[in-house]
Tab-separated table of C-alpha atoms in Angstrom:
chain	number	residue	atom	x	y	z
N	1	UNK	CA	298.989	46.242	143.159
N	2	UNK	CA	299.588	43.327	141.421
N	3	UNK	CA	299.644	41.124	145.305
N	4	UNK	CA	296.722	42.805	145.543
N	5	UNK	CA	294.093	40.695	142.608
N	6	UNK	CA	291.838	38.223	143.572
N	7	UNK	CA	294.102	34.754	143.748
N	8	UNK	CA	291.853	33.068	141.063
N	9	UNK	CA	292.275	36.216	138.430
N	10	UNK	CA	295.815	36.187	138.973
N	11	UNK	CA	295.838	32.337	137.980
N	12	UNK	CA	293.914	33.064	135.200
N	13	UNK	CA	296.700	35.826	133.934
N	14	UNK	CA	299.321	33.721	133.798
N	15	UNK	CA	300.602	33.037	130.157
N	16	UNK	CA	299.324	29.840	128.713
N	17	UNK	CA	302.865	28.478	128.434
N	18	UNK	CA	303.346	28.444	131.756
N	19	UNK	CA	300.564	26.458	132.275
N	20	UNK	CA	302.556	24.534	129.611
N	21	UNK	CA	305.503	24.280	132.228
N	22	UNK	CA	302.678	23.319	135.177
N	23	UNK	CA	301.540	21.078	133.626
N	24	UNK	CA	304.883	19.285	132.088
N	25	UNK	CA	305.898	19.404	135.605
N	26	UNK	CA	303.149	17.429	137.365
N	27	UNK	CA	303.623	15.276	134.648
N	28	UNK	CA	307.230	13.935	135.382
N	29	UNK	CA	307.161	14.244	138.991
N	30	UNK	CA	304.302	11.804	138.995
N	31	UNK	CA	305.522	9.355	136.834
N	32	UNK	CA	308.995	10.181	138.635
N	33	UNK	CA	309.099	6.180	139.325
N	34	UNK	CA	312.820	5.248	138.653
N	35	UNK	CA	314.157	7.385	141.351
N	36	UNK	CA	311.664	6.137	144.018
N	37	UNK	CA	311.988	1.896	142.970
N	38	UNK	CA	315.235	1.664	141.344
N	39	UNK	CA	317.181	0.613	144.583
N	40	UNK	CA	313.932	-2.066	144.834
N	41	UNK	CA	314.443	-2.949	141.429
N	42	UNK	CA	318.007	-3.860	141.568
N	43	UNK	CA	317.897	-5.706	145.013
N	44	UNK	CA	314.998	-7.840	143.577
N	45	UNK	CA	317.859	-8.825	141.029
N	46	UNK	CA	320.026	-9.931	143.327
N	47	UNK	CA	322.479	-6.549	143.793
N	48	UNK	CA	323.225	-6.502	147.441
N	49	UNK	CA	321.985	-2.466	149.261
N	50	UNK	CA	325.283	-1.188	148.807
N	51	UNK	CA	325.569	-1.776	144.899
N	52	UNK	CA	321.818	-0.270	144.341
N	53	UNK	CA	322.337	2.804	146.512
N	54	UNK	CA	325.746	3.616	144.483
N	55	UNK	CA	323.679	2.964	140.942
N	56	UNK	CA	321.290	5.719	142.530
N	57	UNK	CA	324.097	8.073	143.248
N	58	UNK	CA	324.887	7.701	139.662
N	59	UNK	CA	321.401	9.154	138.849
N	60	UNK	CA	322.396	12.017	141.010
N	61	UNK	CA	325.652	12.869	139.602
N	62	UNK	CA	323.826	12.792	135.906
N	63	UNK	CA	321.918	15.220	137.589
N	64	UNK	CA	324.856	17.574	138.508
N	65	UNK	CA	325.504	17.137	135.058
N	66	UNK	CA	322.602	17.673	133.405
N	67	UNK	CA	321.612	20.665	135.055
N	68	UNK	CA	325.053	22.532	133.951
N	69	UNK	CA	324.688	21.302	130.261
N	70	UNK	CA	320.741	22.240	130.384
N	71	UNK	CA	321.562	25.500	130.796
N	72	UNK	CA	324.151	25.848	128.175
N	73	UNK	CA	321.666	24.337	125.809
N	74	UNK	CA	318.851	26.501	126.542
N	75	UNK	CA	320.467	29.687	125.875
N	76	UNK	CA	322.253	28.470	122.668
N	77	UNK	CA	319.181	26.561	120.843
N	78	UNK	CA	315.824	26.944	122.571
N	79	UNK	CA	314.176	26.611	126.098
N	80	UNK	CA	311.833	24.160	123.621
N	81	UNK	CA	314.589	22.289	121.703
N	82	UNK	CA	316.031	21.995	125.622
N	83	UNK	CA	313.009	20.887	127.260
N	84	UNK	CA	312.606	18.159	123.866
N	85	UNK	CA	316.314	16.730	124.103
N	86	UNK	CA	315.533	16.275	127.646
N	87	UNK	CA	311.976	14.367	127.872
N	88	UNK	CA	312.847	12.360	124.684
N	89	UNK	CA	316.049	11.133	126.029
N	90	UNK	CA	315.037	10.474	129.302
N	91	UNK	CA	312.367	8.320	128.162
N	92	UNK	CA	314.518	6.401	125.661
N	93	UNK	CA	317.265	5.898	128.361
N	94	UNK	CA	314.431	4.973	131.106
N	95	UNK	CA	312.735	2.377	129.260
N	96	UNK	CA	315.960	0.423	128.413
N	97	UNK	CA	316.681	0.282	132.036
N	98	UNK	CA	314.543	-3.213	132.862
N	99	UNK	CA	316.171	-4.646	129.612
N	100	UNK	CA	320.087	-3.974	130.863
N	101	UNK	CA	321.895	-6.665	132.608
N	102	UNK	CA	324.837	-6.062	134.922
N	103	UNK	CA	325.641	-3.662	137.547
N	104	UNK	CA	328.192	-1.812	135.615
N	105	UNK	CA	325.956	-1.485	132.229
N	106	UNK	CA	322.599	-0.179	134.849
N	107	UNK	CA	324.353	1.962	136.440
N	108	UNK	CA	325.934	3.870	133.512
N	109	UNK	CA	322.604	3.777	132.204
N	110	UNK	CA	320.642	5.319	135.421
N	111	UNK	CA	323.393	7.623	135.117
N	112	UNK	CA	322.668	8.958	131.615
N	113	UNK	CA	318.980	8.587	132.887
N	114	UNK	CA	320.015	11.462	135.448
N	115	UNK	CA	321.673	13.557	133.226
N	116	UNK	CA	318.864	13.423	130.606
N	117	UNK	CA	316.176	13.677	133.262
N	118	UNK	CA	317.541	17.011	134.672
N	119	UNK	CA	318.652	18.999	131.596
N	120	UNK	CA	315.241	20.257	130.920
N	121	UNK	CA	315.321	21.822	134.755
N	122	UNK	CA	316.929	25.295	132.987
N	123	UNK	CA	315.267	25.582	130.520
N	124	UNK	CA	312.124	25.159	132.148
N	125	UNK	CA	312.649	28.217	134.676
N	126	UNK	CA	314.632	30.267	131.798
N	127	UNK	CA	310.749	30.151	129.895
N	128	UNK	CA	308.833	30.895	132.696
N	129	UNK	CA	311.603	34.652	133.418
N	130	UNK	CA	311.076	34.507	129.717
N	131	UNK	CA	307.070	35.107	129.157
N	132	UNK	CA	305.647	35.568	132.994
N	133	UNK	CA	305.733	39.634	133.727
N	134	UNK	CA	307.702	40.557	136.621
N	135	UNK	CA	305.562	41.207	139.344
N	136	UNK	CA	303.658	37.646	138.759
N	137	UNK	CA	306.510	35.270	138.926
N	138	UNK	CA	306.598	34.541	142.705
N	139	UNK	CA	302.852	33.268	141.642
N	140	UNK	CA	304.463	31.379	138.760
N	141	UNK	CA	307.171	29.422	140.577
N	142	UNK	CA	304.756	29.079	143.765
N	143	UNK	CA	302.019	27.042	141.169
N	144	UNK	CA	305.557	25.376	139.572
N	145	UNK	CA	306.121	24.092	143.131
N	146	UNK	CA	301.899	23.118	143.842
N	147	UNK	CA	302.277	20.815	140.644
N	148	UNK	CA	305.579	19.257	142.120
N	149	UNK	CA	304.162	18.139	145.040
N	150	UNK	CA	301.071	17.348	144.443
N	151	UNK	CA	302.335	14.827	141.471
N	152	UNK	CA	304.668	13.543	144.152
N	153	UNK	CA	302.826	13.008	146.681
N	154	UNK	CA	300.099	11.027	144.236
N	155	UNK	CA	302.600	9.907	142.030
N	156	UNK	CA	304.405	7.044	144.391
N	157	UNK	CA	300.839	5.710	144.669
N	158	UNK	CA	300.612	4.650	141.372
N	159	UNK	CA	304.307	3.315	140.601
N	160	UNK	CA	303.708	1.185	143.763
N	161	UNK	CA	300.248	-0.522	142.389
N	162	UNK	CA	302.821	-1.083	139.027
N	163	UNK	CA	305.763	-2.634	140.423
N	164	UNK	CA	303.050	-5.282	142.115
N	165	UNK	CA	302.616	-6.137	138.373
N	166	UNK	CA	306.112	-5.511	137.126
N	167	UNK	CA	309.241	-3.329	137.532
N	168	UNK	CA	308.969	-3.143	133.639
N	169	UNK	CA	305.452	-1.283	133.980
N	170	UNK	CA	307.097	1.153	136.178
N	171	UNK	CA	310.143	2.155	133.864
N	172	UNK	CA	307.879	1.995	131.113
N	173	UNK	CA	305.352	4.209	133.114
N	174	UNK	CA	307.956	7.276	134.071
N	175	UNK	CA	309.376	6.657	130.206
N	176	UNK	CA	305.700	7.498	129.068
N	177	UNK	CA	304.973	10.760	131.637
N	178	UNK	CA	308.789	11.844	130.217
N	179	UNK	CA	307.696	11.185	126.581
N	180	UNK	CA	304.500	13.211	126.967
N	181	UNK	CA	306.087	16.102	128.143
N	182	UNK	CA	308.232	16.257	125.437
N	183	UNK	CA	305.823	16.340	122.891
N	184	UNK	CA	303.789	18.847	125.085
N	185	UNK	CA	306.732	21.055	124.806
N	186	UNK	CA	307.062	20.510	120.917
N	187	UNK	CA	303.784	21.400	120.289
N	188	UNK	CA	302.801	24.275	121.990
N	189	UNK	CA	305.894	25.899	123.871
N	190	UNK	CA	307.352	28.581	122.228
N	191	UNK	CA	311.211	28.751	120.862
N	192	UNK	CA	312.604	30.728	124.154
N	193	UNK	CA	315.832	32.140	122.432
N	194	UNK	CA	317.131	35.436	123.476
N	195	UNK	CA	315.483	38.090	120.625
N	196	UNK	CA	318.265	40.242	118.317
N	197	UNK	CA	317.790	43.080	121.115
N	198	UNK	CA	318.479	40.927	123.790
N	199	UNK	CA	321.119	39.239	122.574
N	200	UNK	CA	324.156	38.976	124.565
N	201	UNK	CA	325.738	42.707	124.619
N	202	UNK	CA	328.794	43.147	121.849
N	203	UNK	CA	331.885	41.717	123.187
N	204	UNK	CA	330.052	38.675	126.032
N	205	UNK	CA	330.511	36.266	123.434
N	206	UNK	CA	333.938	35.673	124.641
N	207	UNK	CA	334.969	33.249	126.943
N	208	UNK	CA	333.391	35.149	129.970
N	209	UNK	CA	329.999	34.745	127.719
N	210	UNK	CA	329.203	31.943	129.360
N	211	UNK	CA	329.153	30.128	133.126
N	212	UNK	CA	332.198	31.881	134.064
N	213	UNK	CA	329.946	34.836	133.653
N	214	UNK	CA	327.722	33.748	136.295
N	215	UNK	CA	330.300	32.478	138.138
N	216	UNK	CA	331.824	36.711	138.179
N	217	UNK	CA	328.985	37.380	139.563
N	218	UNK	CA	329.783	37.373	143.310
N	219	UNK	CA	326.422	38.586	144.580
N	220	UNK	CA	324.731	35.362	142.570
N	221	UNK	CA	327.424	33.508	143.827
N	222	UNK	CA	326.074	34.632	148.119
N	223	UNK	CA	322.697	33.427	146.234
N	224	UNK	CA	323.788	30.150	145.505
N	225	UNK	CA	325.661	29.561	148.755
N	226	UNK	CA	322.488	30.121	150.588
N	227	UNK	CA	320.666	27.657	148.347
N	228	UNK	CA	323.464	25.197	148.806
N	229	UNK	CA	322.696	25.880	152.633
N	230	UNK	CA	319.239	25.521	152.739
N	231	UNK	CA	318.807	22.331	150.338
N	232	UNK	CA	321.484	20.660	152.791
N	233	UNK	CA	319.107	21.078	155.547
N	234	UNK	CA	315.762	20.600	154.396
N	235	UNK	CA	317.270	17.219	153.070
N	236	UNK	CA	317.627	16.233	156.965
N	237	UNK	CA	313.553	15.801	156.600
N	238	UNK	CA	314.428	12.628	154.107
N	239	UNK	CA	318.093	11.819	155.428
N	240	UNK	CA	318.348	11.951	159.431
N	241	UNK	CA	314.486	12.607	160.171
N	242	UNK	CA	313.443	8.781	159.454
N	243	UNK	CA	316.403	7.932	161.839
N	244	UNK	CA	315.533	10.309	164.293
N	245	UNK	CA	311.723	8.859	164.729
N	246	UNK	CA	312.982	5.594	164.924
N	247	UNK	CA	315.199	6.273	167.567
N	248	UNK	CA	312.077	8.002	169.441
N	249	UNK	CA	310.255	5.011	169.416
N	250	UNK	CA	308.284	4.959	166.426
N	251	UNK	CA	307.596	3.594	163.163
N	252	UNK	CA	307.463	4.010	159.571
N	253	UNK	CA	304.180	4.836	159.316
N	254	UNK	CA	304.869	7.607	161.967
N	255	UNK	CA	307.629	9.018	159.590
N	256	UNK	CA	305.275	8.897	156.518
N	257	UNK	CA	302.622	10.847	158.032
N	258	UNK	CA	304.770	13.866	158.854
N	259	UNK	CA	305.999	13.632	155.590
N	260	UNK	CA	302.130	13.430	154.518
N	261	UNK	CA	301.932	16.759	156.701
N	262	UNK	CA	304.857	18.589	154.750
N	263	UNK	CA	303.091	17.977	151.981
N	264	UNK	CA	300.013	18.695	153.107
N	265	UNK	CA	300.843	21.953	153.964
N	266	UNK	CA	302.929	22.554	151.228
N	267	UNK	CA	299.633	21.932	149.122
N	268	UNK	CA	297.433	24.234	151.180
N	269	UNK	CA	299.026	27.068	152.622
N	270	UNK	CA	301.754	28.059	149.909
N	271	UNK	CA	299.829	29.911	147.065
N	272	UNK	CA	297.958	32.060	149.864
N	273	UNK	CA	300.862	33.089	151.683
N	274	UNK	CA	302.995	33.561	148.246
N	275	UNK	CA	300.787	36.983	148.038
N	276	UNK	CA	301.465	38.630	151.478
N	277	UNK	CA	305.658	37.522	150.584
N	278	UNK	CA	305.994	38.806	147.229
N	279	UNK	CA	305.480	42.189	148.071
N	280	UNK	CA	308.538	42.404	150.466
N	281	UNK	CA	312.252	42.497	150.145
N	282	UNK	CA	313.042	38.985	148.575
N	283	UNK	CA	316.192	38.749	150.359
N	284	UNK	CA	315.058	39.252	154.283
N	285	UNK	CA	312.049	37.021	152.929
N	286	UNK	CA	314.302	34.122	152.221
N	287	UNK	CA	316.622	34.828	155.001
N	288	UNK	CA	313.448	34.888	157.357
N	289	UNK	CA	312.651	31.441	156.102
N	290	UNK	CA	316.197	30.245	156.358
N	291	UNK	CA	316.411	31.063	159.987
N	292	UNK	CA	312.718	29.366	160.328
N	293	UNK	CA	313.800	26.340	158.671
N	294	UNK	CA	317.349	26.179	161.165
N	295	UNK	CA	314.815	26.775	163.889
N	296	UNK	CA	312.439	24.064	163.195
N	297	UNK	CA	315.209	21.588	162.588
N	298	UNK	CA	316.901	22.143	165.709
N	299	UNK	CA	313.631	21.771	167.926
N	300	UNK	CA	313.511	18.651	165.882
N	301	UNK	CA	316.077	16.893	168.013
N	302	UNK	CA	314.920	18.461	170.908
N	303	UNK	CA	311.437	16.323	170.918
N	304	UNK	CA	310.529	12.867	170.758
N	305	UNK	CA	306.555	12.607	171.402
N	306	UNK	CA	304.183	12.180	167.805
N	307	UNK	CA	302.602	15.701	168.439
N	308	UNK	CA	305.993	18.002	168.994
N	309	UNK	CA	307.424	16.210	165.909
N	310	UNK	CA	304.709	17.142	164.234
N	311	UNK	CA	304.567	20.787	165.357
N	312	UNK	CA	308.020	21.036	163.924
N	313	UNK	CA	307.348	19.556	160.868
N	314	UNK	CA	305.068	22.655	160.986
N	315	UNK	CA	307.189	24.980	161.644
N	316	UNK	CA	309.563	23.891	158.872
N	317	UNK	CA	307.620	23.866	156.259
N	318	UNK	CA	305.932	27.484	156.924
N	319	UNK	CA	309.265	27.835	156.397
N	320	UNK	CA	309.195	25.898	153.414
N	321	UNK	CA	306.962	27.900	152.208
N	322	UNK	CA	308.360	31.343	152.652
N	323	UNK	CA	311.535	31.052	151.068
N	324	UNK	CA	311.166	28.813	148.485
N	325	UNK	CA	308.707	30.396	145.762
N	326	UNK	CA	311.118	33.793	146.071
N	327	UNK	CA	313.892	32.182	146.241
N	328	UNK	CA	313.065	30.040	142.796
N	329	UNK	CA	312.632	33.106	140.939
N	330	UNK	CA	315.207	35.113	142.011
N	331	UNK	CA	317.694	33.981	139.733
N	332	UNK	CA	316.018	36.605	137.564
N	333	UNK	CA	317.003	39.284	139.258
N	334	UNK	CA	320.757	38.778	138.269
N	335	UNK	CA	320.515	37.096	135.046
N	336	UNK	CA	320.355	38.965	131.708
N	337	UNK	CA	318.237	37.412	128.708
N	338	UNK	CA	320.813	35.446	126.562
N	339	UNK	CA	322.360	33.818	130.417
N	340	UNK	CA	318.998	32.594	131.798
N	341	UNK	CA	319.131	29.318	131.387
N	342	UNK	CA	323.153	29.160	132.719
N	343	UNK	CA	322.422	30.797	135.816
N	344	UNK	CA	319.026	28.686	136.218
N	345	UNK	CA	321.552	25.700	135.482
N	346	UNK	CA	323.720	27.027	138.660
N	347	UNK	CA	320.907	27.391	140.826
N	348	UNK	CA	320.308	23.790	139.886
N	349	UNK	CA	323.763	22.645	140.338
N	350	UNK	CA	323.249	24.448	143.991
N	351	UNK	CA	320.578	22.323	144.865
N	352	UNK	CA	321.835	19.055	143.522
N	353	UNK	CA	325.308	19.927	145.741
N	354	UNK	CA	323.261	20.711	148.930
N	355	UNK	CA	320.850	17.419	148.049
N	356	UNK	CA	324.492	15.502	147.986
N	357	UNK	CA	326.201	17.070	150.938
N	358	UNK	CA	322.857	16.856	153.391
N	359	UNK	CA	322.281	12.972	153.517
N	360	UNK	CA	326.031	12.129	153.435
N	361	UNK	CA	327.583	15.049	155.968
N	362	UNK	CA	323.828	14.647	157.957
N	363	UNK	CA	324.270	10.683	158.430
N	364	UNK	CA	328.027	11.022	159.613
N	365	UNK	CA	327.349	13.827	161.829
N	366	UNK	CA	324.223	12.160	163.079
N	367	UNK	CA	326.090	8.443	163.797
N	368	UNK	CA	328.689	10.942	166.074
N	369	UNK	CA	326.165	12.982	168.264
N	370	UNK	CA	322.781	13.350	167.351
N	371	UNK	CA	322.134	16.728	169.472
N	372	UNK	CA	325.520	18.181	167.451
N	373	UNK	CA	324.125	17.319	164.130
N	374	UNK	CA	320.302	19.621	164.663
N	375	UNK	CA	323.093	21.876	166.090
N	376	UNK	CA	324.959	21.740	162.782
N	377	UNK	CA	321.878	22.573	160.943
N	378	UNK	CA	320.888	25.158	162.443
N	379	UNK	CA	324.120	27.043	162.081
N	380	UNK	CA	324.165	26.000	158.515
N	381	UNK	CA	320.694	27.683	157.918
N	382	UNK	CA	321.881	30.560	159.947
N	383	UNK	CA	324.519	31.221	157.311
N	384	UNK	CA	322.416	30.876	154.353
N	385	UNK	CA	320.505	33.543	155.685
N	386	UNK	CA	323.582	35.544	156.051
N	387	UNK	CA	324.807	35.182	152.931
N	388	UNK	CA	321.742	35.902	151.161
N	389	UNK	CA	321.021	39.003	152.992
N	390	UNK	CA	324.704	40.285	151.005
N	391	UNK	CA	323.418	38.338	147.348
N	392	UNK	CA	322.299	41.864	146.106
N	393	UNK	CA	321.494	42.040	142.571
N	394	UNK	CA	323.612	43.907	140.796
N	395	UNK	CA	322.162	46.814	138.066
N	396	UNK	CA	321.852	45.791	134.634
N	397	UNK	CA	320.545	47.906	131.798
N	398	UNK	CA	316.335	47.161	131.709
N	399	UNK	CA	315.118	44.810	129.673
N	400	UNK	CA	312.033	44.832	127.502
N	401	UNK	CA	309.225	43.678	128.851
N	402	UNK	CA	307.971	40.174	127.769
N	403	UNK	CA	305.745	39.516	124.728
N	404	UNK	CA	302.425	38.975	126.705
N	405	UNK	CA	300.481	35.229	125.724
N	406	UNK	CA	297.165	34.821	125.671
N	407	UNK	CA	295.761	34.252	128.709
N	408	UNK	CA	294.892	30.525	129.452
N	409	UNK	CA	292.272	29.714	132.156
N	410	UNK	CA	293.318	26.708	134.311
């Protein structure tokens, strides 16, 4: 069996676009510097907290945005020409950003920055469904995730030795990482539009062609509830976490070395335990993490010594790391070939609604009882891992298999 290779061989058999995709990715999430220093950057211009946080929750509305028209664009004119649009725009819009005065004018702008930033998000997982073979594309999204994190985690490093210098090196940093994707993409991803015979079947061009397709499909729909569910926890470990080791006692540096774990972990652990998951039932492996992650949380607010708040950072991100490589790629399950980048687009809009809803209903909850709010989330990871054990994929008609690409060695 496939789960079965050598980890390095299977590495080594993944198509050389998605390599492409790997590497694109570790690009932009290191130079991912306007999201991390914008509120900086507008409070060293004299915007008061308030007005700099709202200019950021403009970059995450673009981002509801740009993940819904990302994945109308990919399936009409090209994972590439999407993945293009995207980096170029983003890059144009991000280095303007240090040169716009006003409050009103930045925040429109961070706002198109957002929308820009996340349309390639579709496309990006649409390609990989497109040219990884079935049984390997746990692996795929599990190395997607390894680039993520590690340019995050290294990423903030460098922005942070910039914006000693000037803000205007770290806008003109992220617009660089975003411009070199682009031209990655340009030069050696492939097209990624549906072939004649998988074109959308003869009468889906209609007006159910399209997301109201995906959003027919009830199962999908148990599927994205669950994802809404679990981002809306996990974003406790950025939201209510920091809050919750402060009022333990301890300091920043505390909080950023269990996030330093999380992402330790993350880095270690998740490619190796990606082959023992794979092989079993996606859906009681996602709902298995889901209950971990409501578990972990919960014993969260139950602790408040350095070492327990570390073991739970443990146990959530095991969790972490069980359900979120399946749970990335099983959008393809559901999605035909001419509709992969729309229902990629939904599972983004999922995420980017659970990423809203965590901080916002996890802060109010929080200010009211702190013991009801790990309660809260808890429950709310118990039903995601309800509603995904009911998000059963319904038949479609097989597909052909995808064009193998010549093998690139990493």
């Amino acid at each position: 069996m496939a789960g079965e290779d050598p980890l390095r061989r299977r590495l080594r058999d993944l198509p050389r676009s998605a390599w492409v995709i790997f590497s694109g990715m570790f690009l932009i999430k290191f130079g991912n510097f306007l999201n991390v220093f914008l509120v900086l950057f507008l409070v060293s211009r004299g915007f008061s907290a308030f007005q700099a946080g709202a200019a950021l929750g403009a970059v995450g509305v673009g981002a509801f945005v740009g993940n819904a028209v990302g994945g109308t664009v990919a399936d009409r004119f090209g994972r590439r020409t999407a993945i293009a649009v995207s980096m170029f725009g983003s890059s144009a819009a991000t280095a303007l950003v240090p040169l716009t005065d006003g409050l009103v004018a930045t925040t429109a702008l961070v706002g198109l920055v957002g929308v820009f930033a996340q349309l390639y998000r579709p496309a990006a997982g649409a390609l990989l469904i497109d040219v990884v073979p079935q049984e390997q594309r746990v692996t795929a999204f599990a190395v997607l995730r390894l680039a993520i994190n590690v340019g995050m985690a290294v990423g903030p490093l460098v922005g942070g030795l910039l914006s000693g210098a000037s803000y205007t090196y770290v806008f003109l940093g992220d617009a660089l990482f975003s411009f070199a994707f682009g031209a990655l993409s340009l030069l050696t991803l492939p097209g990624g539009r549906p072939t004649p015979h998988e074109a959308a079947p003869a009468g889906a061009a209609g007006p159910k062609g399209g997301y109201r397709t995906v959003l027919s499909d009830r199962p999908y729909l148990l599927f994205l509830g669950s994802m809404v569910a679990a981002t809306f926890v996990y974003g406790q470990s950025t939201a209510t976490l920091p809050l919750h080791v402060t009022d333990a006692g301890f300091d920043n540096k505390t909080y950023g070395l269990l996030l330093g774990l999380n992402a330790l972990l993350c880095v270690v652990i998740e490619l190796p335990l990606t082959r023992h998951t794979e092989r079993r039932n996606p859906r009681r492996v996602i709902a298995a993490g889901l209950a971990l992650l409501g578990l972990g949380m919960a014993l969260t607010g139950a602790v408040h010594s350095v070492w327990l708040l570390a073991l739970t950072v443990v146990v959530w991100t095991v969790a972490e790391t069980i359900y979120t490589p399946i749970a990335n790629a099983y959008p393809a399950e559901f999605s035909p070939p001419h509709l992969r980048g729309r229902y990629q687009g939904a599972e983004g809009i999922a995420h980017t609604l659970g990423g809203a809803l965590g901080p916002a209903a996890g802060g109010l909850l929080y200010g009211i009882s702190a013991p009801l709010h790990w309660t809260v989330c808890a429950a709310v990871a118990a039903l995601g891992a309800l509603l995904i054990l009911g998000a059963k994929p319904t038949p479609r008609p097989t597909t052909p298999t995808p064009i193998p690409e010549p093998a690139h060695t990493p």
